[in-house]
Amino acid sequence: MDRPADRTALRPAVAAAVSTRRGVELALLGFAAAITTGALVLVEANQEQELTWALLYLGAAYMAILALAHLAVRKFAPYADPLVLPLAALLNGIGLVMIHRIDLARIARAASLGNDEPAQEALRQVGWTAIGIVFFVGMLWLVPDHRTLARYGYTAGFVGLILLALPAVLPASLSEVNGARIWIRLGPASIQPGEFAKILFVVFFASFLVVKRDLFTSAGKHFLGMTFPRPRDLGPLLAAWGVAMAVLVFEGDLGTSLMFFGIVLVMLYVATERISWVIIGLTIFAGGAFAAWTFVSRVQIRVSVWLDPFADYNGRGFQVSQGLFGLATGGMGGTGLGAGRPELVPFSSTDFIFTSLGEEIGLVGIAALLVIYCVLATRAMRSALAVRDTFGKLLAAGLGFAIAWQVFVVVGGVINLIPNTGITAPFVSYGGSSLVANYALVALVLRVSNAARQPSTEKRPGAPAPGQQAPLAPLAEASTEMVSRDQVRTPPHGGVRQEAGAAQPGHPEQAPRGRTRGE
């Protein structure tokens, strides 16, 4: 059967076959809740305790929060990827289990010493999860179309810079924790603004790279088979490097510096597909890292502990050494949930929660946890491939890489692959700022995914009424139509390739496909 010249004729049939897959999402959320509840039971059973009412409260609250999130997706993003929310919920549940397990150890230790019972971090984590879901629902509601964020790209970048720089200008009593000035403390509550700045910077660079893409794809000098950009076009990359170095010097935050510069570099590569940008970025990063190791005392300490954590075992290397001992104790299969001693590692529920998990679920469990992270990041990348507008592609790719890169930095630090950075694992570590920000990140991924999977026959936000001609879309909102090889024919004698169904003389109403409208 001949292929029709106008492929839009096939779209109604394709649209009719598209399923929202919300039932699949609900089933997976129920599976995540079952795993979390079962793990909580194992923790208390291995602690040789009776099943307490706290266990019922944790499980019921967790399932109620997931139900609210599912209803929000069903209402505001019905065609979104059905795997993204369950994966985030499962990671959140695993973190909740380990935080509860560490709470039990801290309570038992306080009782043996005759001290008052400490506050339970697991209950607080459930509260932060509820706040994160509120942000999640609010993001889906306030952003009906991800392309509207492109209009506020520079505003997002400006607000992100303010959030990133604010701890550095505040007094140390309000911002410094363990030598790093990355917090804002307001009474008993504290937030880490860098977690929110991460998302704002992704929005800014996605918008900036779409509008200024000619700047980064301009012709330059050829060397070793690669095209390097002109020196005057390196300004944005050098500016990102300068911001990363400023954060490192004035706030002492190695983790945020690595996160920020890594995201910028990858988004540049995604936008340009030029390996030369990566080489230049890694070169200036190596120079900045050497300068920081030479002149910044905090970086010198982190590097010395990284090279030999046992040289000062009872001092600066104690945390990393204890974490490595915990991982070695867990071995391949782990000691079992509730049967280890993860509380012996400082900050075992925040920065070093991966060592706590590694001790009790072993290498196999940690590998499964990393696979969940990889699938979550991959689904974001898949949405980036499927969505039709350039801004959405860069936005989803940047958000997906932000998750993967943060996990690498965290896990690499606790296993001593790279110097420890002190940042938290997404969804798993205890902490409100990280959890709330990452649920907002997931909401944006779902918004892009919904646009990618939504049938073309449905009216999207901002679409013209029937009978009206759609105006030319700006570059940030322009859709891209993919052209397969069998749609393109090559004329003889080296002529220019022309697509089947392209505009011919005398037929101006037929626009050539394979280009971005609005260009």
mmCIF file of C-alpha atoms in Angstrom, residues 130-266:
data_model
loop_
_atom_site.group_PDB
_atom_site.id
_atom_site.type_symbol
_atom_site.label_atom_id
_atom_site.label_comp_id
_atom_site.label_asym_id
_atom_site.label_seq_id
_atom_site.Cartn_x
_atom_site.Cartn_y
_atom_site.Cartn_z
ATOM 1 C CA ALA A 130 3.533 16.012 51.935
ATOM 2 C CA ILE A 131 4.947 19.502 51.320
ATOM 3 C CA GLY A 132 6.814 18.168 48.297
ATOM 4 C CA ILE A 133 3.589 16.741 46.870
ATOM 5 C CA VAL A 134 1.918 20.129 47.393
ATOM 6 C CA PHE A 135 4.705 21.704 45.328
ATOM 7 C CA PHE A 136 4.320 18.868 42.825
ATOM 8 C CA VAL A 137 0.591 19.513 42.406
ATOM 9 C CA GLY A 138 1.119 23.273 42.309
ATOM 10 C CA MET A 139 3.704 22.951 39.557
ATOM 11 C CA LEU A 140 1.388 20.818 37.422
ATOM 12 C CA TRP A 141 -1.438 23.278 37.957
ATOM 13 C CA LEU A 142 0.483 26.528 37.489
ATOM 14 C CA VAL A 143 2.410 25.305 34.418
ATOM 15 C CA PRO A 144 -0.201 23.876 32.015
ATOM 16 C CA ASP A 145 2.328 24.090 29.157
ATOM 17 C CA HIS A 146 6.072 23.770 29.732
ATOM 18 C CA ARG A 147 6.795 26.154 26.841
ATOM 19 C CA THR A 148 5.514 29.090 28.905
ATOM 20 C CA LEU A 149 8.619 28.740 31.074
ATOM 21 C CA ALA A 150 10.751 29.859 28.117
ATOM 22 C CA ARG A 151 9.319 33.360 28.507
ATOM 23 C CA TYR A 152 10.744 33.590 32.018
ATOM 24 C CA GLY A 153 14.179 32.142 31.282
ATOM 25 C CA TYR A 154 16.197 35.194 32.291
ATOM 26 C CA THR A 155 14.005 35.724 35.357
ATOM 27 C CA ALA A 156 14.652 32.119 36.396
ATOM 28 C CA GLY A 157 18.403 32.624 35.940
ATOM 29 C CA PHE A 158 18.377 35.828 37.993
ATOM 30 C CA VAL A 159 16.377 34.250 40.831
ATOM 31 C CA GLY A 160 18.645 31.196 40.733
ATOM 32 C CA LEU A 161 21.727 33.392 41.144
ATOM 33 C CA ILE A 162 20.131 35.163 44.104
ATOM 34 C CA LEU A 163 19.283 31.854 45.774
ATOM 35 C CA LEU A 164 22.780 30.538 45.123
ATOM 36 C CA ALA A 165 24.513 33.651 46.478
ATOM 37 C CA LEU A 166 22.223 34.352 49.433
ATOM 38 C CA PRO A 167 23.927 32.004 51.953
ATOM 39 C CA ALA A 168 27.294 33.613 51.166
ATOM 40 C CA VAL A 169 26.114 37.115 52.127
ATOM 41 C CA LEU A 170 24.223 36.061 55.262
ATOM 42 C CA PRO A 171 25.983 35.846 58.623
ATOM 43 C CA ALA A 172 27.677 32.526 59.272
ATOM 44 C CA SER A 173 25.308 31.905 62.194
ATOM 45 C CA LEU A 174 22.422 31.744 59.723
ATOM 46 C CA SER A 175 24.080 29.903 56.832
ATOM 47 C CA GLU A 176 27.094 27.802 57.872
ATOM 48 C CA VAL A 177 26.907 24.107 58.699
ATOM 49 C CA ASN A 178 30.087 22.013 58.982
ATOM 50 C CA GLY A 179 32.161 24.671 57.224
ATOM 51 C CA ALA A 180 29.877 25.068 54.174
ATOM 52 C CA ARG A 181 27.679 28.155 53.876
ATOM 53 C CA ILE A 182 24.829 26.639 51.877
ATOM 54 C CA TRP A 183 21.882 26.930 54.275
ATOM 55 C CA ILE A 184 19.362 29.545 55.326
ATOM 56 C CA ARG A 185 18.260 28.919 58.907
ATOM 57 C CA LEU A 186 15.075 30.556 60.159
ATOM 58 C CA GLY A 187 14.546 29.424 63.718
ATOM 59 C CA PRO A 188 14.051 25.652 63.873
ATOM 60 C CA ALA A 189 13.555 25.413 60.102
ATOM 61 C CA SER A 190 16.290 25.540 57.481
ATOM 62 C CA ILE A 191 16.351 25.346 53.705
ATOM 63 C CA GLN A 192 19.082 24.728 51.158
ATOM 64 C CA PRO A 193 18.402 27.225 48.325
ATOM 65 C CA GLY A 194 20.882 25.557 45.983
ATOM 66 C CA GLU A 195 18.423 22.696 45.437
ATOM 67 C CA PHE A 196 15.870 25.097 43.967
ATOM 68 C CA ALA A 197 18.531 27.076 42.101
ATOM 69 C CA LYS A 198 19.436 23.869 40.261
ATOM 70 C CA ILE A 199 15.994 23.708 38.627
ATOM 71 C CA LEU A 200 15.912 27.426 37.856
ATOM 72 C CA PHE A 201 19.302 27.219 36.135
ATOM 73 C CA VAL A 202 18.101 24.336 33.963
ATOM 74 C CA VAL A 203 15.105 26.451 32.869
ATOM 75 C CA PHE A 204 17.371 29.435 32.182
ATOM 76 C CA PHE A 205 19.941 27.552 30.123
ATOM 77 C CA ALA A 206 17.275 25.695 28.141
ATOM 78 C CA SER A 207 15.716 29.034 27.185
ATOM 79 C CA PHE A 208 19.082 30.702 26.586
ATOM 80 C CA LEU A 209 20.459 27.929 24.393
ATOM 81 C CA VAL A 210 17.340 27.872 22.235
ATOM 82 C CA VAL A 211 17.402 31.619 21.607
ATOM 83 C CA LYS A 212 21.189 31.903 21.235
ATOM 84 C CA ARG A 213 21.939 28.605 19.544
ATOM 85 C CA ASP A 214 23.562 30.316 16.551
ATOM 86 C CA LEU A 215 26.125 31.715 18.970
ATOM 87 C CA PHE A 216 27.216 28.221 19.965
ATOM 88 C CA THR A 217 27.061 26.625 16.531
ATOM 89 C CA SER A 218 28.978 29.366 14.701
ATOM 90 C CA ALA A 219 31.845 28.280 12.554
ATOM 91 C CA GLY A 220 35.219 28.180 14.246
ATOM 92 C CA LYS A 221 38.661 26.724 13.812
ATOM 93 C CA HIS A 222 39.078 23.063 12.879
ATOM 94 C CA PHE A 223 41.546 21.024 14.906
ATOM 95 C CA LEU A 224 41.952 17.223 15.170
ATOM 96 C CA GLY A 225 38.742 16.699 13.212
ATOM 97 C CA MET A 226 36.659 18.897 15.541
ATOM 98 C CA THR A 227 35.261 22.394 15.150
ATOM 99 C CA PHE A 228 36.129 24.588 18.114
ATOM 100 C CA PRO A 229 34.102 27.731 18.880
ATOM 101 C CA ARG A 230 35.493 31.193 18.382
ATOM 102 C CA PRO A 231 37.098 32.764 21.488
ATOM 103 C CA ARG A 232 34.449 35.488 21.665
ATOM 104 C CA ASP A 233 31.719 32.827 21.842
ATOM 105 C CA LEU A 234 33.107 31.269 25.034
ATOM 106 C CA GLY A 235 31.564 33.957 27.254
ATOM 107 C CA PRO A 236 28.578 31.939 28.602
ATOM 108 C CA LEU A 237 30.740 28.912 29.416
ATOM 109 C CA LEU A 238 33.329 31.081 31.164
ATOM 110 C CA ALA A 239 30.539 32.827 33.075
ATOM 111 C CA ALA A 240 29.209 29.460 34.284
ATOM 112 C CA TRP A 241 32.729 28.463 35.296
ATOM 113 C CA GLY A 242 33.141 31.743 37.183
ATOM 114 C CA VAL A 243 29.890 31.233 39.082
ATOM 115 C CA ALA A 244 30.916 27.686 40.013
ATOM 116 C CA MET A 245 34.290 28.890 41.279
ATOM 117 C CA ALA A 246 32.669 31.725 43.234
ATOM 118 C CA VAL A 247 30.345 29.268 44.954
ATOM 119 C CA LEU A 248 33.299 27.037 45.770
ATOM 120 C CA VAL A 249 35.420 29.862 47.217
ATOM 121 C CA PHE A 250 32.836 31.922 49.104
ATOM 122 C CA GLU A 251 30.516 29.140 50.270
ATOM 123 C CA GLY A 252 32.939 26.222 50.453
ATOM 124 C CA ASP A 253 30.402 24.053 48.628
ATOM 125 C CA LEU A 254 32.175 21.633 46.311
ATOM 126 C CA GLY A 255 29.009 19.670 45.548
ATOM 127 C CA THR A 256 26.964 22.601 44.219
ATOM 128 C CA SER A 257 29.916 23.734 42.087
ATOM 129 C CA LEU A 258 30.197 20.302 40.490
ATOM 130 C CA MET A 259 26.428 20.121 39.960
ATOM 131 C CA PHE A 260 26.140 23.557 38.386
ATOM 132 C CA PHE A 261 29.041 23.315 35.973
ATOM 133 C CA GLY A 262 28.267 19.723 34.979
ATOM 134 C CA ILE A 263 24.656 20.573 34.073
ATOM 135 C CA VAL A 264 25.733 23.591 32.004
ATOM 136 C CA LEU A 265 28.341 21.571 30.127
ATOM 137 C CA VAL A 266 25.983 18.723 29.256
#
